[in-house]
Coordinates of C-alpha atoms in Angstrom, one line a residue:
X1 CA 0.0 0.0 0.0
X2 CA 3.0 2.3 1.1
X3 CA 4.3 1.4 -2.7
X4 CA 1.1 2.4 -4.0
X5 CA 0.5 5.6 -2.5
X6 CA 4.1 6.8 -3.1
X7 CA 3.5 6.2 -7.1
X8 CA 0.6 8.2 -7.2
X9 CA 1.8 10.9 -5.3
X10 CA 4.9 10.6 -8.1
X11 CA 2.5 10.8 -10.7
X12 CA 0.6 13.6 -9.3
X13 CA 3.8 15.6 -8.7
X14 CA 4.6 15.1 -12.7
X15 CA 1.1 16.4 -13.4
X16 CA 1.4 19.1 -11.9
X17 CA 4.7 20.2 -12.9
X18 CA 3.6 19.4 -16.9
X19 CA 0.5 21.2 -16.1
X20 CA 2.4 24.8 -14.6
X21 CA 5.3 24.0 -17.7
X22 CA 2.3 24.9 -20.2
X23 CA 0.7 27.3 -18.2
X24 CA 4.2 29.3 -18.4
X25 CA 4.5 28.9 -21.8
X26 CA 1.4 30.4 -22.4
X27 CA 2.1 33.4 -20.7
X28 CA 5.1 33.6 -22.5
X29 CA 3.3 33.5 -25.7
X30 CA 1.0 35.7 -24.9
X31 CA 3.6 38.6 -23.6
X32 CA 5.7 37.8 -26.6
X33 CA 2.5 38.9 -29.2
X34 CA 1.8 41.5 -26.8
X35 CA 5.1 43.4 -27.4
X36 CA 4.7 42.5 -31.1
X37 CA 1.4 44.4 -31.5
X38 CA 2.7 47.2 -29.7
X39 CA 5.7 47.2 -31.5
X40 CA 3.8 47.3 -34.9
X41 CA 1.6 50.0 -33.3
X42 CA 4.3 52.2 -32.4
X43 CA 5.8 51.7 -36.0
X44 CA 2.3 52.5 -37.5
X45 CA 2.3 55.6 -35.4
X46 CA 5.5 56.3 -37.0
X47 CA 5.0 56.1 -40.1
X48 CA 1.4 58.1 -40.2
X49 CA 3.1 60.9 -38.2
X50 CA 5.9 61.0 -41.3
X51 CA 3.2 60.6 -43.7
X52 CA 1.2 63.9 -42.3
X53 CA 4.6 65.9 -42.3
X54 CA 5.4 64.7 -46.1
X55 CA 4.4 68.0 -48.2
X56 CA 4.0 67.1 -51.4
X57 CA 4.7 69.8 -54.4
X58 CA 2.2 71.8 -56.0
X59 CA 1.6 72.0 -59.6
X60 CA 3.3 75.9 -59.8
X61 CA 6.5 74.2 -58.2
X62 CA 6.3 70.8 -61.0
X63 CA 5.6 74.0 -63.7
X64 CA 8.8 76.2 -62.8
X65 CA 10.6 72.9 -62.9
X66 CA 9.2 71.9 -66.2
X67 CA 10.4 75.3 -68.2
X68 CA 13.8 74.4 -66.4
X69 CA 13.6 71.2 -68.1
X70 CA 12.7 73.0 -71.0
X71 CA 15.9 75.2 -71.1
X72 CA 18.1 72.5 -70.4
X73 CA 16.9 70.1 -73.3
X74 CA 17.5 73.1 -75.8
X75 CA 21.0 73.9 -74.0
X76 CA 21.5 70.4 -74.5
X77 CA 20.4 70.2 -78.2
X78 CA 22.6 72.7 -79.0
X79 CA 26.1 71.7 -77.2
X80 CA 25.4 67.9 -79.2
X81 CA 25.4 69.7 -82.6
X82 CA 28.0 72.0 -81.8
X83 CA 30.0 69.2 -80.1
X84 CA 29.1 67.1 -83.8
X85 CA 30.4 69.8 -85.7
X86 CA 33.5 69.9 -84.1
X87 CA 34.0 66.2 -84.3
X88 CA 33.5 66.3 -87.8
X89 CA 36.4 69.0 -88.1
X90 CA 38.8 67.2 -86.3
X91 CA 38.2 63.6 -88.0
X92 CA 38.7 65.6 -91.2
X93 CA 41.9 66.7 -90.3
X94 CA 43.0 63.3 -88.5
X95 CA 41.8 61.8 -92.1
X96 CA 43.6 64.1 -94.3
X97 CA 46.9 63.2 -91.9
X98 CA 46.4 59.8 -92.4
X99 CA 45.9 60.4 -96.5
X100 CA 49.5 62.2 -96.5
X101 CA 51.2 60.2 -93.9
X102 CA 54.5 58.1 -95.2
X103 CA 53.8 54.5 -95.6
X104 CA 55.8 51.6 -94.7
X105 CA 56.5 48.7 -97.1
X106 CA 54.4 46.8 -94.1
X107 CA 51.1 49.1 -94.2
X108 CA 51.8 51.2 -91.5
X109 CA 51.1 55.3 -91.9
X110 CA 53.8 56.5 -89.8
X111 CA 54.6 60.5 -88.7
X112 CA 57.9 62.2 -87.6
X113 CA 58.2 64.4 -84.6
X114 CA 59.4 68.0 -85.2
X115 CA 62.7 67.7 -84.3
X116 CA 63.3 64.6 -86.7
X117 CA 64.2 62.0 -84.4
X118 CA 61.4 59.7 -83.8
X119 CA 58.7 58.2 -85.6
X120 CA 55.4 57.0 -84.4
X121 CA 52.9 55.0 -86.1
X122 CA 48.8 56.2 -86.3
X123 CA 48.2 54.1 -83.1
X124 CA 51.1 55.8 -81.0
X125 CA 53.9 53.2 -81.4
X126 CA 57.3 54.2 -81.6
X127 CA 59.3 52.6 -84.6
X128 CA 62.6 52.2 -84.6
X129 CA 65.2 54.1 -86.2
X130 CA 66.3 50.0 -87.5
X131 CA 62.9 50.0 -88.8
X132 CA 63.3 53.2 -90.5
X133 CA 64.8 56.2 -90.6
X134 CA 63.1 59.4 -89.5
X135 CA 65.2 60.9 -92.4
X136 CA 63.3 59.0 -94.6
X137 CA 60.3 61.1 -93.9
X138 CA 59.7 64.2 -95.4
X139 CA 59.4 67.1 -93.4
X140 CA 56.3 68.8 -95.4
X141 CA 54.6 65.4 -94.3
X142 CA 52.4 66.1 -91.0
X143 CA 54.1 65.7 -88.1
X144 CA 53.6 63.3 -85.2
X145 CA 52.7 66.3 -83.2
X146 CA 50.1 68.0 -85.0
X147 CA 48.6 64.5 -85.4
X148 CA 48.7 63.0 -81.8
X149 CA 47.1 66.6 -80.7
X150 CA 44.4 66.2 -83.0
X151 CA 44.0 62.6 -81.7
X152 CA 43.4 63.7 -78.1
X153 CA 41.3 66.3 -79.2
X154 CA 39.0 63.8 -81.0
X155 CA 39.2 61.3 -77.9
X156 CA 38.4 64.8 -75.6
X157 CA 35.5 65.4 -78.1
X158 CA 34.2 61.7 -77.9
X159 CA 34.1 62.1 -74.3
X160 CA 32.5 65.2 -74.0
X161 CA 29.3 63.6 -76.5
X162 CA 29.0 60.6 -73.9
X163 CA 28.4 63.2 -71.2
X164 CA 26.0 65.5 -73.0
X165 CA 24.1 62.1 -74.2
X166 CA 24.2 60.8 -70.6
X167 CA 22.6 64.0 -69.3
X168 CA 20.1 63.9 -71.9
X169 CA 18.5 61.1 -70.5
X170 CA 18.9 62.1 -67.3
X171 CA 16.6 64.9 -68.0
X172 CA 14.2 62.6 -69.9
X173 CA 14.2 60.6 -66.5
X174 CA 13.0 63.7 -64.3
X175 CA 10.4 64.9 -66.8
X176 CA 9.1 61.3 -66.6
X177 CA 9.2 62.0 -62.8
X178 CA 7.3 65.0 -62.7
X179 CA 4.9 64.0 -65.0
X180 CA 3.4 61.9 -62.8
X181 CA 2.5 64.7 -60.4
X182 CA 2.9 62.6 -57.2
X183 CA 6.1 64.0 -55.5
X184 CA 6.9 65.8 -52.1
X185 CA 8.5 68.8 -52.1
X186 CA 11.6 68.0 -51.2
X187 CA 12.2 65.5 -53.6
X188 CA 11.7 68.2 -56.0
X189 CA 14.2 70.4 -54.9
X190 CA 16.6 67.2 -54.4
X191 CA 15.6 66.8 -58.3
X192 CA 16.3 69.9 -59.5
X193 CA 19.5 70.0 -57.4
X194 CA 20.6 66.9 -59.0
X195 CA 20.2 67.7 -62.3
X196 CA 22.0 71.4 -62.0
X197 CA 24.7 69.6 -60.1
X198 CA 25.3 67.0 -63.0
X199 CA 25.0 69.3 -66.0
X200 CA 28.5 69.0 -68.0
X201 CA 30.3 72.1 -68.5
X202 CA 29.0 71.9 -72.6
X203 CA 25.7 72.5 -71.5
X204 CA 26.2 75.0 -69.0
X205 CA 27.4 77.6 -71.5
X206 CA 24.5 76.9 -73.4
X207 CA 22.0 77.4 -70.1
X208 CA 23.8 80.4 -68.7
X209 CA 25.2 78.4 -65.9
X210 CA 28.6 79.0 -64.3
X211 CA 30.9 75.8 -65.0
X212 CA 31.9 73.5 -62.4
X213 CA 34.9 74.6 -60.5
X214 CA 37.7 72.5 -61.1
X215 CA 38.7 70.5 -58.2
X216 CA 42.0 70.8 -56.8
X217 CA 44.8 68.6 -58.0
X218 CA 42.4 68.2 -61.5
X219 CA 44.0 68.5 -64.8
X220 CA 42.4 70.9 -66.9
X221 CA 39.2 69.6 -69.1
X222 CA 38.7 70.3 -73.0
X223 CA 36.8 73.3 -73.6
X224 CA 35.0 73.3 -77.0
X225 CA 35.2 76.7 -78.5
X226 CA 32.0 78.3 -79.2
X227 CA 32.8 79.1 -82.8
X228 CA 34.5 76.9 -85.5
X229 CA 37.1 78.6 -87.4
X230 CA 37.6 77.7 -91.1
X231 CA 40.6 75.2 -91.9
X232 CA 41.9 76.6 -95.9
X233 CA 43.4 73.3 -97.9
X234 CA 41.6 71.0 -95.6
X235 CA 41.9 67.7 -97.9
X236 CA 43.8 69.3 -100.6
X237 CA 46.6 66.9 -101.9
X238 CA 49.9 66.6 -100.8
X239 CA 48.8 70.6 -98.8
X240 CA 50.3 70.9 -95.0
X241 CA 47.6 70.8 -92.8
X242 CA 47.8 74.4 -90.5
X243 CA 47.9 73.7 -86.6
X244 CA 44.8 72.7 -84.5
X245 CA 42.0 75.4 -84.3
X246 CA 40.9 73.9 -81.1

């Protein structure tokens, strides 16, 4: 009997001890999605408070930002045709080098420097005075100066389209924006900022805008002139080409 009663009072011990195991876990769940909805309250709050503080713009402010738009697209149209013009002047020139350079018995179209005492191919490699002799050259040919500086001036050129191009979507982007009519304020003025900020230097003589100011340590950037000046005897035969308007 003694055996008896000391396994029931076992089992009722174990009972109980299951029974107040589940009853903390259920207070434990319940605290837990407690915190959780308050949490997700407070965030609600949050976000409703933000949402009554957002001011969005009015349709004077996505107007004065259009005819901005406006002035840059034209600004931009014209520094792309200028910036085409000049492109074409210089590949003339680079193309009327090329048609007078000397020619080695291997192909290559080759220039002499202006003191006559190295030779450079059309893609900047030096040949040899055992591959020929800069005497050989004559020195009404071009020289390997005029032509490497109209070579960086084309690369300068190509450069400066890629940026104009670039910005010209950009703008297309942020009229898309605006069109929509749903932005705050200050995504706006971040927008307009932005697109001030990124206009290249090409465009800004075209908008009446200042250019950037050139960071310290920066080498100076190409400046297309804002006129072309004619080049006499451009593709004339056997003519010397004059020196780089640019």
């Amino acid at each position: 009997m003694v055996q008896l009663a000391e396994h029931f009072e076992s089992k009722d011990r174990g009972t109980h001890s299951e029974w107040a195991r589940q009853q903390r876990w259920f207070i434990k769940a319940r605290q837990d999605t407690e915190r959780r909805e308050k949490v997700q309250d407070r965030l609600e709050d949050d976000l409703a408070a933000l949402a009554a503080e957002v001011i969005m713009a009015t349709q004077a402010q996505l107007a004065a930002l259009e005819v901005k738009l406006d002035s840059y697209d034209e600004a931009t149209v014209t520094a792309l045709m200028e910036n085409q013009e000049l492109l074409d002047v210089v590949n003339a020139r680079i193309e009327a080098m090329l048609n007078q350079a000397y020619v080695m018995e291997d192909g290559r179209r080759v220039f002499r420097t202006e003191d006559g005492q190295q030779v450079f191919d059309e893609h900047g490699t030096e040949v040899g005075a055992t591959e020929l002799d800069p005497q050989m050259i004559d020195s009404s040919l071009p020289t390997w100066e005029m032509f490497s500086s109209d070579i960086e001036q084309q690369r300068a050129l190509e450069t400066q389209r890629t940026e104009i191009l670039d910005y010209q979507e950009q703008l297309d982007a942020a009229r898309d924006q605006i069109a929509e009519g749903e932005i705050s304020e200050a995504d706006l003025e971040a927008l307009d900022a932005d697109l001030l900020d990124a206009m290249p230097d090409a465009v800004r003589s075209y908008a009446g805008i200042e250019a950037h100011a050139p960071t310290p340590g920066s080498t100076s950037q190409f400046n297309a002139p804002t006129a072309l000046e004619p080049i006499p005897n451009l593709i004339a035969e056997n003519s010397i080409l004059p020196p780089s308007p640019f």
